[in-house]
Amino acid sequence: MSITYPVLLKKLEQELASAKNAGSTSQMREYVASMKTLCELILESGDGLEERPASQSAKIIPSQAGMQSFRPQQEPVRNVQVEQSKPMNTDDGANGDSIFDF
């Protein structure tokens, strides 16, 4: 089954509408990333896509759930905390914070 330009353009329009109605910036970014993927698919396919209208090309219309695979998954941001070391105590009383402490 080949995908036609009109099918991809229709999906782009749907993603744009969803991005405009997104409740948060992160949701909007997900829709925009999906749009980017669809645009790259169009540009990189070259002549691989058919130009005939979607109504003539395929009888199977992808569902919204099936198109979800185009959305890249974003890893959650992890807060990394670095444990600060305690000053080193030496025999001569220096605290070890600097090589110039005597």
PDB file of C-alpha atoms in Angstrom:
ATOM      1  CA  MET A   1       0.000   0.000   0.000  1.00  0.00           C
ATOM      2  CA  SER A   2       1.457   3.332  -0.982  1.00  0.00           C
ATOM      3  CA  ILE A   3       0.765   6.648   0.684  1.00  0.00           C
ATOM      4  CA  THR A   4      -0.317   9.595  -1.424  1.00  0.00           C
ATOM      5  CA  TYR A   5       0.532  13.262  -1.073  1.00  0.00           C
ATOM      6  CA  PRO A   6      -3.077  14.233  -0.295  1.00  0.00           C
ATOM      7  CA  VAL A   7      -3.197  11.738   2.591  1.00  0.00           C
ATOM      8  CA  LEU A   8      -0.005  13.161   4.085  1.00  0.00           C
ATOM      9  CA  LEU A   9      -1.149  16.748   3.572  1.00  0.00           C
ATOM     10  CA  LYS A  10      -4.477  15.984   5.246  1.00  0.00           C
ATOM     11  CA  LYS A  11      -2.624  14.473   8.200  1.00  0.00           C
ATOM     12  CA  LEU A  12      -0.413  17.580   8.350  1.00  0.00           C
ATOM     13  CA  GLU A  13      -3.534  19.749   8.520  1.00  0.00           C
ATOM     14  CA  GLN A  14      -4.912  17.605  11.355  1.00  0.00           C
ATOM     15  CA  GLU A  15      -1.656  17.840  13.298  1.00  0.00           C
ATOM     16  CA  LEU A  16      -1.539  21.621  12.769  1.00  0.00           C
ATOM     17  CA  ALA A  17      -5.083  21.986  14.086  1.00  0.00           C
ATOM     18  CA  SER A  18      -4.177  19.835  17.091  1.00  0.00           C
ATOM     19  CA  ALA A  19      -1.049  21.927  17.716  1.00  0.00           C
ATOM     20  CA  LYS A  20      -3.106  25.128  17.654  1.00  0.00           C
ATOM     21  CA  ASN A  21      -5.526  23.651  20.205  1.00  0.00           C
ATOM     22  CA  ALA A  22      -2.852  22.080  22.427  1.00  0.00           C
ATOM     23  CA  GLY A  23      -3.228  22.774  26.110  1.00  0.00           C
ATOM     24  CA  SER A  24       0.466  23.044  26.868  1.00  0.00           C
ATOM     25  CA  THR A  25       3.739  23.813  25.181  1.00  0.00           C
ATOM     26  CA  SER A  26       4.904  20.214  25.488  1.00  0.00           C
ATOM     27  CA  GLN A  27       1.783  18.933  23.713  1.00  0.00           C
ATOM     28  CA  MET A  28       2.229  21.542  20.989  1.00  0.00           C
ATOM     29  CA  ARG A  29       5.850  20.487  20.534  1.00  0.00           C
ATOM     30  CA  GLU A  30       4.747  16.855  20.112  1.00  0.00           C
ATOM     31  CA  TYR A  31       2.347  17.824  17.335  1.00  0.00           C
ATOM     32  CA  VAL A  32       4.999  19.988  15.665  1.00  0.00           C
ATOM     33  CA  ALA A  33       7.503  17.117  15.854  1.00  0.00           C
ATOM     34  CA  SER A  34       4.901  14.884  14.223  1.00  0.00           C
ATOM     35  CA  MET A  35       4.452  17.484  11.477  1.00  0.00           C
ATOM     36  CA  LYS A  36       8.215  17.617  10.972  1.00  0.00           C
ATOM     37  CA  THR A  37       8.308  13.845  10.542  1.00  0.00           C
ATOM     38  CA  LEU A  38       5.516  13.964   7.980  1.00  0.00           C
ATOM     39  CA  CYS A  39       7.290  16.761   6.073  1.00  0.00           C
ATOM     40  CA  GLU A  40      10.537  14.788   6.058  1.00  0.00           C
ATOM     41  CA  LEU A  41       8.643  11.773   4.756  1.00  0.00           C
ATOM     42  CA  ILE A  42       7.311  13.838   1.856  1.00  0.00           C
ATOM     43  CA  LEU A  43      10.673  15.429   1.062  1.00  0.00           C
ATOM     44  CA  GLU A  44      12.775  12.279   1.351  1.00  0.00           C
ATOM     45  CA  SER A  45      10.404  10.024  -0.558  1.00  0.00           C
ATOM     46  CA  GLY A  46      11.018  11.816  -3.837  1.00  0.00           C
ATOM     47  CA  ASP A  47       9.009   9.968  -6.455  1.00  0.00           C
ATOM     48  CA  GLY A  48       8.095   7.147  -4.085  1.00  0.00           C
ATOM     49  CA  LEU A  49       4.724   8.664  -3.243  1.00  0.00           C
ATOM     50  CA  GLU A  50       1.798   8.550  -5.594  1.00  0.00           C
ATOM     51  CA  GLU A  51       0.272  11.810  -6.749  1.00  0.00           C
ATOM     52  CA  ARG A  52      -3.242  10.557  -7.414  1.00  0.00           C
ATOM     53  CA  PRO A  53      -6.008  11.626  -5.028  1.00  0.00           C
ATOM     54  CA  ALA A  54      -6.497   9.663  -1.834  1.00  0.00           C
ATOM     55  CA  SER A  55     -10.007   8.580  -2.815  1.00  0.00           C
ATOM     56  CA  GLN A  56      -8.631   6.638  -5.787  1.00  0.00           C
ATOM     57  CA  SER A  57      -5.455   5.271  -4.234  1.00  0.00           C
ATOM     58  CA  ALA A  58      -6.593   3.121  -1.324  1.00  0.00           C
ATOM     59  CA  LYS A  59      -9.770   1.904   0.223  1.00  0.00           C
ATOM     60  CA  ILE A  60      -8.189   1.570   3.662  1.00  0.00           C
ATOM     61  CA  ILE A  61      -8.102   4.869   5.511  1.00  0.00           C
ATOM     62  CA  PRO A  62      -5.642   4.945   8.393  1.00  0.00           C
ATOM     63  CA  SER A  63      -7.305   5.589  11.713  1.00  0.00           C
ATOM     64  CA  GLN A  64      -6.202   8.253  14.145  1.00  0.00           C
ATOM     65  CA  ALA A  65      -4.826   5.518  16.421  1.00  0.00           C
ATOM     66  CA  GLY A  66      -2.800   4.052  13.564  1.00  0.00           C
ATOM     67  CA  MET A  67      -1.249   7.410  12.764  1.00  0.00           C
ATOM     68  CA  GLN A  68      -0.036   7.812  16.338  1.00  0.00           C
ATOM     69  CA  SER A  69       3.078   5.840  15.389  1.00  0.00           C
ATOM     70  CA  PHE A  70       4.347   8.935  13.589  1.00  0.00           C
ATOM     71  CA  ARG A  71       4.655  10.784  16.895  1.00  0.00           C
ATOM     72  CA  PRO A  72       8.152  10.564  18.304  1.00  0.00           C
ATOM     73  CA  GLN A  73       8.303   9.631  21.938  1.00  0.00           C
ATOM     74  CA  GLN A  74      10.025  12.134  24.156  1.00  0.00           C
ATOM     75  CA  GLU A  75      12.037  10.996  27.138  1.00  0.00           C
ATOM     76  CA  PRO A  76      11.009  12.610  30.403  1.00  0.00           C
ATOM     77  CA  VAL A  77      13.452  15.145  31.743  1.00  0.00           C
ATOM     78  CA  ARG A  78      15.476  13.767  34.598  1.00  0.00           C
ATOM     79  CA  ASN A  79      16.668  15.996  37.402  1.00  0.00           C
ATOM     80  CA  VAL A  80      20.208  15.009  38.199  1.00  0.00           C
ATOM     81  CA  GLN A  81      21.513  16.165  41.542  1.00  0.00           C
ATOM     82  CA  VAL A  82      25.219  16.142  42.192  1.00  0.00           C
ATOM     83  CA  GLU A  83      26.178  15.351  45.730  1.00  0.00           C
ATOM     84  CA  GLN A  84      28.644  17.927  46.976  1.00  0.00           C
ATOM     85  CA  SER A  85      31.623  16.506  48.776  1.00  0.00           C
ATOM     86  CA  LYS A  86      32.561  17.580  52.262  1.00  0.00           C
ATOM     87  CA  PRO A  87      35.862  19.390  52.785  1.00  0.00           C
ATOM     88  CA  MET A  88      38.703  17.015  53.467  1.00  0.00           C
ATOM     89  CA  ASN A  89      40.270  17.376  56.896  1.00  0.00           C
ATOM     90  CA  THR A  90      43.974  16.720  57.053  1.00  0.00           C
ATOM     91  CA  ASP A  91      46.377  16.121  59.934  1.00  0.00           C
ATOM     92  CA  ASP A  92      47.844  19.618  59.764  1.00  0.00           C
ATOM     93  CA  GLY A  93      44.478  21.351  60.144  1.00  0.00           C
ATOM     94  CA  ALA A  94      44.005  22.478  56.542  1.00  0.00           C
ATOM     95  CA  ASN A  95      40.481  22.076  55.257  1.00  0.00           C
ATOM     96  CA  GLY A  96      41.459  20.939  51.754  1.00  0.00           C
ATOM     97  CA  ASP A  97      39.214  23.361  49.789  1.00  0.00           C
ATOM     98  CA  SER A  98      42.127  24.796  47.858  1.00  0.00           C
ATOM     99  CA  ILE A  99      45.669  23.779  47.055  1.00  0.00           C
ATOM    100  CA  PHE A 100      46.738  27.172  48.401  1.00  0.00           C
ATOM    101  CA  ASP A 101      45.274  26.660  51.883  1.00  0.00           C
ATOM    102  CA  PHE A 102      48.034  26.097  54.428  1.00  0.00           C
TER     103      PHE A 102
END
